[in-house]
CSV table of C-alpha atoms in Angstrom, one decimal:
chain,number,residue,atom,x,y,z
A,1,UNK,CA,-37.3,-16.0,-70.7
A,2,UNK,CA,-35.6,-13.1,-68.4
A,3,UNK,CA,-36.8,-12.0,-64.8
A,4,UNK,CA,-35.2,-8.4,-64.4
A,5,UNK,CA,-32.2,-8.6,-66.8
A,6,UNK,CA,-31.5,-12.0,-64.8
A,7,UNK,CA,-32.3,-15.6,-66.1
A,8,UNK,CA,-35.0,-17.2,-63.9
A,9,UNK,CA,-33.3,-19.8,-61.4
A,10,UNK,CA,-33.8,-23.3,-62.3
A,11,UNK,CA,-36.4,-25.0,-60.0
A,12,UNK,CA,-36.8,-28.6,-58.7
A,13,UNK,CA,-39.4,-30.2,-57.6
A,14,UNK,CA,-39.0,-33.4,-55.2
A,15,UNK,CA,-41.9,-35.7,-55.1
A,16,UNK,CA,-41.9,-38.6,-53.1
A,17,UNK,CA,-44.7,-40.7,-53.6
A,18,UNK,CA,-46.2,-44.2,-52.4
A,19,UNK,CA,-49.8,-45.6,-53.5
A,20,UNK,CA,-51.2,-42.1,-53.8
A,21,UNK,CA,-52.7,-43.1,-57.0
A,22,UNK,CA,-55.8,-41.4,-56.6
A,23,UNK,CA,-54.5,-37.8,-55.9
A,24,UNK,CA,-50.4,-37.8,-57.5
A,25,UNK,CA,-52.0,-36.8,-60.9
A,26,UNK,CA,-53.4,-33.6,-60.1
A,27,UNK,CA,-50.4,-33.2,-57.8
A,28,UNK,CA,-48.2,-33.6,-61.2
A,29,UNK,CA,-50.4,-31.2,-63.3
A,30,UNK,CA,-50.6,-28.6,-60.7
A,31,UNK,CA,-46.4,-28.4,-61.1
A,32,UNK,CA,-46.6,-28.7,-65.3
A,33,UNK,CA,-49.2,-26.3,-65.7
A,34,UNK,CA,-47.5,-23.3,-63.7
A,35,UNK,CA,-45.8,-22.8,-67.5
A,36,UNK,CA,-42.4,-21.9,-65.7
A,37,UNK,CA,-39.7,-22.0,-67.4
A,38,UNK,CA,-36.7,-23.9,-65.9
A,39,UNK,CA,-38.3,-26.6,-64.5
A,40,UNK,CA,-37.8,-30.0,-63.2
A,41,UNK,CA,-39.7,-32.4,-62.0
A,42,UNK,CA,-38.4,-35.4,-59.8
A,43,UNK,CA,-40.6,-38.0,-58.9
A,44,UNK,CA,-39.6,-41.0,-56.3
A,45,UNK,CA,-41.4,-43.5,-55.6
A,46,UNK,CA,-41.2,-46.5,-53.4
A,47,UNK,CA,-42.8,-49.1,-55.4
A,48,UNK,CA,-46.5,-48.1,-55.4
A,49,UNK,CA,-48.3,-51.5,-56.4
A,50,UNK,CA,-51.6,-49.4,-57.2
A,51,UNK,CA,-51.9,-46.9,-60.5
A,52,UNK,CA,-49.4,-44.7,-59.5
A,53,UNK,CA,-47.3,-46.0,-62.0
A,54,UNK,CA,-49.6,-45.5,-65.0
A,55,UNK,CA,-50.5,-41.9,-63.9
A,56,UNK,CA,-46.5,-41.3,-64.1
A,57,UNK,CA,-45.9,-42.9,-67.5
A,58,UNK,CA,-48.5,-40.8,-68.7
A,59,UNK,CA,-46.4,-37.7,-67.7
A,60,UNK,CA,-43.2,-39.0,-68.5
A,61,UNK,CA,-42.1,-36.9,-71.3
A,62,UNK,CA,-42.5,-33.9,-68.7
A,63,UNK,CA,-40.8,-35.5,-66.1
A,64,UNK,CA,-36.9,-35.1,-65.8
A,65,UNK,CA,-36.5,-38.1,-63.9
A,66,UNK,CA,-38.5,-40.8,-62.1
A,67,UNK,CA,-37.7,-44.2,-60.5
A,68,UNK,CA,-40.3,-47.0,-58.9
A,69,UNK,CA,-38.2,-48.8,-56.3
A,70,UNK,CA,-38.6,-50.0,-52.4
A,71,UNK,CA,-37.0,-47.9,-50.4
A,72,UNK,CA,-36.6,-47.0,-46.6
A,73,UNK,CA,-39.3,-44.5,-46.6
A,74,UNK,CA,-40.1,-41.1,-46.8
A,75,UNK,CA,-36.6,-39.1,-45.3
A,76,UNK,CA,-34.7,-41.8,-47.7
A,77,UNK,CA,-37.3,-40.9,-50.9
A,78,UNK,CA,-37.0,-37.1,-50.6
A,79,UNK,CA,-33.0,-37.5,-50.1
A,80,UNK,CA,-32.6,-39.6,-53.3
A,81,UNK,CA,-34.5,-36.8,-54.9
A,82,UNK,CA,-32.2,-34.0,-53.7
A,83,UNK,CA,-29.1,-36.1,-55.1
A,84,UNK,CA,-31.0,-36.1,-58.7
A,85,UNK,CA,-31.9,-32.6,-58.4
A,86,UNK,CA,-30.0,-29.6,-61.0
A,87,UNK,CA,-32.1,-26.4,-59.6
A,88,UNK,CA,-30.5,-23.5,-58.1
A,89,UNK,CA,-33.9,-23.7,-55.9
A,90,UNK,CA,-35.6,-26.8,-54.4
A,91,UNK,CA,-39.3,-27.6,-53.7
A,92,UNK,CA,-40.4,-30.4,-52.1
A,93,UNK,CA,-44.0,-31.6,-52.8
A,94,UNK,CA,-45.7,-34.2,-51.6
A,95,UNK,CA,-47.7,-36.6,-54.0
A,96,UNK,CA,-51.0,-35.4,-52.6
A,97,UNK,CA,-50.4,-32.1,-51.9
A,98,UNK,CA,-50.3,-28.8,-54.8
A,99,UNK,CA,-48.9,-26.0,-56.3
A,100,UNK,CA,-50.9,-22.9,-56.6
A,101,UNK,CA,-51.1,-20.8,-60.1
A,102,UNK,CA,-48.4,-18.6,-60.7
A,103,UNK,CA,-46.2,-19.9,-57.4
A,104,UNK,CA,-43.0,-21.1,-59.1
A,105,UNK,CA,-43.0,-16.9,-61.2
A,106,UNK,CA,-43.9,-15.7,-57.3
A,107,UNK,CA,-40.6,-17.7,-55.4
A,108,UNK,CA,-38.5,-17.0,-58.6
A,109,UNK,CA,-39.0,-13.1,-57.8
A,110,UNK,CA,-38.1,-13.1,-54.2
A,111,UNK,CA,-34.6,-15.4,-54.7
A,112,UNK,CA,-33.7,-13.3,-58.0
A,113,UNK,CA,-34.4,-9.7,-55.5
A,114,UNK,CA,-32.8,-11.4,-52.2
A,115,UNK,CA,-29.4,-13.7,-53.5
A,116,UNK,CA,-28.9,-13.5,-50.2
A,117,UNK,CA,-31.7,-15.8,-49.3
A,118,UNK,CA,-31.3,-18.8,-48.9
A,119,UNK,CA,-34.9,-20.1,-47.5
A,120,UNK,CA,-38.2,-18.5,-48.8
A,121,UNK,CA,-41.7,-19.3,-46.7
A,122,UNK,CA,-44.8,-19.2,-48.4
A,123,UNK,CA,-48.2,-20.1,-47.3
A,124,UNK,CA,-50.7,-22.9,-48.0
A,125,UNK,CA,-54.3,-23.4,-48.2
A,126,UNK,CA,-55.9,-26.5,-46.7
A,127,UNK,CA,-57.7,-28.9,-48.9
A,128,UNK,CA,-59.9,-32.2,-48.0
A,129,UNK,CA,-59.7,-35.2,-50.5
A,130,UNK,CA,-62.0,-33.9,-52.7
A,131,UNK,CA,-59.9,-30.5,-53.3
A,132,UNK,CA,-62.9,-28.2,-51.5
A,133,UNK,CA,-60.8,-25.6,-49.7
A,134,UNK,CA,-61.0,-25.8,-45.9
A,135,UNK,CA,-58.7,-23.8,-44.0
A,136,UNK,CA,-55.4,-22.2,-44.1
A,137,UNK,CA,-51.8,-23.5,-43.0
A,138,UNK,CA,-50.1,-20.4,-42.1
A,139,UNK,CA,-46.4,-20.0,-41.5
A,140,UNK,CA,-44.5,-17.9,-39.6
A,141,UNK,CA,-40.7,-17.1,-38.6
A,142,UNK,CA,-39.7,-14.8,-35.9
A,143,UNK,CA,-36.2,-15.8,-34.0
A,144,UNK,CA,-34.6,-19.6,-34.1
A,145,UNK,CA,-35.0,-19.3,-30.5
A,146,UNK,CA,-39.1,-18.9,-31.1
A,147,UNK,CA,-39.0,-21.9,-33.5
A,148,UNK,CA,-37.1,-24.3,-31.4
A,149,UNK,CA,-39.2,-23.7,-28.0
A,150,UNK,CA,-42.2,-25.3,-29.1
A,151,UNK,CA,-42.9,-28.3,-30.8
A,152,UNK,CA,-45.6,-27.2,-33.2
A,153,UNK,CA,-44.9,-26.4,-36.9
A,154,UNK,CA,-44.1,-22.8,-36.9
A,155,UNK,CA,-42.6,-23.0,-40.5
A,156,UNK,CA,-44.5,-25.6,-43.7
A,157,UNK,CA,-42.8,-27.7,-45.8
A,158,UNK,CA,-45.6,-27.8,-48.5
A,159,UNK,CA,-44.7,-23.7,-48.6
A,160,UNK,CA,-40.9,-23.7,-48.5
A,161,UNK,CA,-38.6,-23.4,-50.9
A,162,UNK,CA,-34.6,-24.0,-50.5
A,163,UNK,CA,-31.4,-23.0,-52.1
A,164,UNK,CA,-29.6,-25.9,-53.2
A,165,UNK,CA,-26.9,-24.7,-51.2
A,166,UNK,CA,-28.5,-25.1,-47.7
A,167,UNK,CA,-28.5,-28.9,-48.3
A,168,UNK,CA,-24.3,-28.8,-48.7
A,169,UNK,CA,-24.1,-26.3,-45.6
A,170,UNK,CA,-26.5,-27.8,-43.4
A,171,UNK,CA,-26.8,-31.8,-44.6
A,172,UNK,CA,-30.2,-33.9,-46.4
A,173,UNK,CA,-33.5,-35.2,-44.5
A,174,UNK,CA,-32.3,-36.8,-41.2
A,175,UNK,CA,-34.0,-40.8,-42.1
A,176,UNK,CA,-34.3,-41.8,-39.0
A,177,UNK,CA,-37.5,-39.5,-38.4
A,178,UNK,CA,-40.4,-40.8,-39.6
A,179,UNK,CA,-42.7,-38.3,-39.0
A,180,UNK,CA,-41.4,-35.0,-37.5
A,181,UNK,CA,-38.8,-35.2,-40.7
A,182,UNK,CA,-39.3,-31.8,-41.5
A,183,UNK,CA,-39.8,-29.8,-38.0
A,184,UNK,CA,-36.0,-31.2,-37.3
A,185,UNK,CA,-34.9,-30.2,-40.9
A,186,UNK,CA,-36.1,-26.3,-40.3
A,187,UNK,CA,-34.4,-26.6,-36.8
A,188,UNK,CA,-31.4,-27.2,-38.4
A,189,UNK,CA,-31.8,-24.6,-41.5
A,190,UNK,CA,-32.9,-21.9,-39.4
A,191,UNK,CA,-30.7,-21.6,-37.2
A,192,UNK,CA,-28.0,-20.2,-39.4
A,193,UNK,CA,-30.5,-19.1,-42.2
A,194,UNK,CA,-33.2,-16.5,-41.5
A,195,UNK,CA,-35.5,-17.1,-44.1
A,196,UNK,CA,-37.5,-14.4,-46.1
A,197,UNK,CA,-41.7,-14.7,-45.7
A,198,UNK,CA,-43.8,-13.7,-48.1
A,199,UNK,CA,-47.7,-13.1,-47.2
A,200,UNK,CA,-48.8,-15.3,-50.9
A,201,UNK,CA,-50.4,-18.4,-50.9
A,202,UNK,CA,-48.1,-20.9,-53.1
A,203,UNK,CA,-49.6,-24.4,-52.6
A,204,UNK,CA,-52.3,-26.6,-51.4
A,205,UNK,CA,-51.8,-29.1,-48.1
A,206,UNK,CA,-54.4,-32.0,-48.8
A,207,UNK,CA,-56.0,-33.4,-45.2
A,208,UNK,CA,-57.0,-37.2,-46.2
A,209,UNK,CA,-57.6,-40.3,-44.0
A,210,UNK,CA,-54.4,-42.2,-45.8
A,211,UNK,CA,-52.3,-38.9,-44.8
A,212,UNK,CA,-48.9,-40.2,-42.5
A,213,UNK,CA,-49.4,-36.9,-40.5
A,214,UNK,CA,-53.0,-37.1,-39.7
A,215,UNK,CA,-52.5,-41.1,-38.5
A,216,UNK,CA,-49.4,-40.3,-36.4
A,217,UNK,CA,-49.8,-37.1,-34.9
A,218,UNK,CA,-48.5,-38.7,-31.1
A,219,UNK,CA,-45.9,-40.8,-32.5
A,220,UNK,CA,-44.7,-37.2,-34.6
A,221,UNK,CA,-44.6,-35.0,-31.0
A,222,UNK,CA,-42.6,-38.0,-29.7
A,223,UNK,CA,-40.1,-37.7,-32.0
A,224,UNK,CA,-39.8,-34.1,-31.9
A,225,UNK,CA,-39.4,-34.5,-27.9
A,226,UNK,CA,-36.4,-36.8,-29.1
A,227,UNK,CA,-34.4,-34.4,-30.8
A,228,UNK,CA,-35.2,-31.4,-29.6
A,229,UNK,CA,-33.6,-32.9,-25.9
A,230,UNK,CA,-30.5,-33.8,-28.6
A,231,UNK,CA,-30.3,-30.0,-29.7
A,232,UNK,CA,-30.8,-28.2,-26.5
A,233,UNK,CA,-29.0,-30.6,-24.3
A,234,UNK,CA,-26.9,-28.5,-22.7
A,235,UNK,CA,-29.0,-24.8,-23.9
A,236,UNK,CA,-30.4,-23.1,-21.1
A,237,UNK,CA,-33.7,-23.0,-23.6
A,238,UNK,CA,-34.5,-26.7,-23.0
A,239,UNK,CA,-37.0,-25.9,-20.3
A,240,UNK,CA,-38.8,-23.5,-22.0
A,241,UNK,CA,-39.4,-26.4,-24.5
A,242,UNK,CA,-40.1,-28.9,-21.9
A,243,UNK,CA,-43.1,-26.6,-20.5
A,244,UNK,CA,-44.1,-25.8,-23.3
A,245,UNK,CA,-44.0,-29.4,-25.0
A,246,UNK,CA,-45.9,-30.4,-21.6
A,247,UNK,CA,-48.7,-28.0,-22.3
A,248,UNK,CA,-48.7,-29.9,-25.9
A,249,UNK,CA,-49.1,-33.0,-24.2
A,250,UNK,CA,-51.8,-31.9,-21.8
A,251,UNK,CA,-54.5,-30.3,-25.0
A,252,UNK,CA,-53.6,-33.8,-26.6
A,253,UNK,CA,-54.7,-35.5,-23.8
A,254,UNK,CA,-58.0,-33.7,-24.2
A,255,UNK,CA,-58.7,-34.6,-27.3
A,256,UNK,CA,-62.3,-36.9,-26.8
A,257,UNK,CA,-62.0,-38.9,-30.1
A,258,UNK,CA,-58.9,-40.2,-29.3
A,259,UNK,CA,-59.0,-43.5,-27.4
A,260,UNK,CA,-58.3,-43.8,-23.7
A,261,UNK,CA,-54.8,-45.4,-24.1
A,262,UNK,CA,-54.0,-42.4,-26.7
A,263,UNK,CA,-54.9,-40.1,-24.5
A,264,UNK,CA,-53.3,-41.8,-21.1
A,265,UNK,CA,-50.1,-41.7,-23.5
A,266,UNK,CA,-50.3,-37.9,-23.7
A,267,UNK,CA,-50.6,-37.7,-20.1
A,268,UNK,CA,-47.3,-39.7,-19.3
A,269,UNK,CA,-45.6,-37.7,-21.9
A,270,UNK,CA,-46.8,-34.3,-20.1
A,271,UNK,CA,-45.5,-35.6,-16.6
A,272,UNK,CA,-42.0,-36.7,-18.3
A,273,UNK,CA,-41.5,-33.8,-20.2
A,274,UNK,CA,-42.5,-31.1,-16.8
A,275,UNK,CA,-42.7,-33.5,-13.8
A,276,UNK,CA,-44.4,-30.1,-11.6
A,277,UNK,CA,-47.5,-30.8,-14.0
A,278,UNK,CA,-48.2,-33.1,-11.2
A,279,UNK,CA,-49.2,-30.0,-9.0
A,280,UNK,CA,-51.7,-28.8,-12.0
A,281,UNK,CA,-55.2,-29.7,-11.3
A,282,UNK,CA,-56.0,-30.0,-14.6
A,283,UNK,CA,-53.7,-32.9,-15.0
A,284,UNK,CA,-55.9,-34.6,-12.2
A,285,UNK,CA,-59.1,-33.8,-14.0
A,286,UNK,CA,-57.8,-35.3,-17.1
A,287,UNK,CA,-56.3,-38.6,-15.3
A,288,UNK,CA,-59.6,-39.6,-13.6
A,289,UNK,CA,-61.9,-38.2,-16.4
């Protein structure tokens, strides 16, 4: 198989993966049945005690490498799957999320007609637990500065593929974040790296009741407050975050199906990050509503 003269780069795919026994094994075939042809699939998984483990047997001849073992959660899963990894490009996929047809040919392409790239965006549909399409998850890069100023997800992970090399420039998933893993990781990658965006749709982010994201959306923001103070301590863009992290807090805080001690929560976190929110009305509104 030749792309352009050129052999196609070798792809890895990280999964980490913990009790997601009813959705990893239509995550697995969506990465077998792309029919690319240098492949690898890594699967890590932290000692799932439901059918996970059957599902993977069942795949095994297919799957380069796979280990069932505690570990110290998600950061720690995906890094143990980078130090497997062979590819000259890697792709991590969560065990519920999936690859689109024809992604891996379509990510191949762009690294094979940019080797200067080291990062390549794509974009993802949304999907609900039953796989029924139901949105879009958009990404899109403009300046580091742009990215690091708010502290929403500008760039995907489910969409993103790396050079192996950005992991020995720039260093693995930082473990101690348990939610906001990835929003530190692109801080980091991006800052050095402008990646290249393509406009195609390459995988599939699955919205689920179980998902860590949709259960710890404050906790997330709070650790994204942590590290962005730790990487514009002493950058004159920190209070463009802080206003702008404040505004997060304050449409959080609006939020009626979250419960009143969620939503008091926000409120603190709005007045810490910009203390002059004090002087908004709307902060008012929100306290004694």
């Amino acid at each position: 198989f030749r792309l352009y003269g050129s052999a196609w780069p070798k792809i890895s795919v990280v999964t980490p993966s913990f009790n997601q026994g009813q959705f990893i094994e239509e995550t697995i075939r969506s990465v077998l049945l792309q029919s690319y042809p240098n492949l690898e699939l890594i699967i890590i998984d932290g000692g799932s005690t439901d059918n996970t483990l059957e599902i993977i047997k069942k795949y095994e001849p297919w799957i380069a490498y796979w280990v069932s073992e505690p570990d110290r959660g998600q950061s720690h899963a995906i890094n143990k799957g980078i130090g497997k990894a062979t590819g000259d490009i890697l792709f991590w996929l969560n065990s519920d999320d999936l690859v689109l047809s024809c992604a891996f040919e379509r990510i191949g392409k762009v690294f094979v007609d940019n080797p200067e790239t080291k990062m390549v965006i794509g974009q993802a549909k949304v999907i609900d637990a039953q796989g029924n399409e139901i949105g879009e998850l958009l990404s899109n890069f403009t300046t580091w500065e742009d990215l690091v100023t708010t502290p929403h997800n500008q760039v995907r992970q489910v969409s993103t593929f790396f050079s192996k090399q950005l992991f020995d420039e720039c260093g693995l998933v930082n473990e101690e974040i348990e939610i906001a893993m990835d929003i530190e990781f692109f801080s980091r990658l991006t800052r050095d790296h402008e990646p290249t965006g393509i406009p195609d749709f390459v995988s599939s982010f699955r919205v689920q009741d179980q998902s860590k994201s949709y259960l710890n959306t404050i906790k997330g923001y709070v650790e994204v407050d942590c590290f962005r103070r730790q990487l514009l301590r002493d950058n004159a863009l920190f209070p463009k975050y802080a206003a702008a992290s404040s505004e997060n807090w304050m449409n959080m805080a609006k939020r009626e199906k979250s419960d009143i001690k969620s939503r008091f929560t926000c409120l603190k976190n709005a007045m810490e990050m910009n203390p002059k929110i004090i002087f908004d009305r709307r902060f008012w509104f929100l306290l004694f509503y």
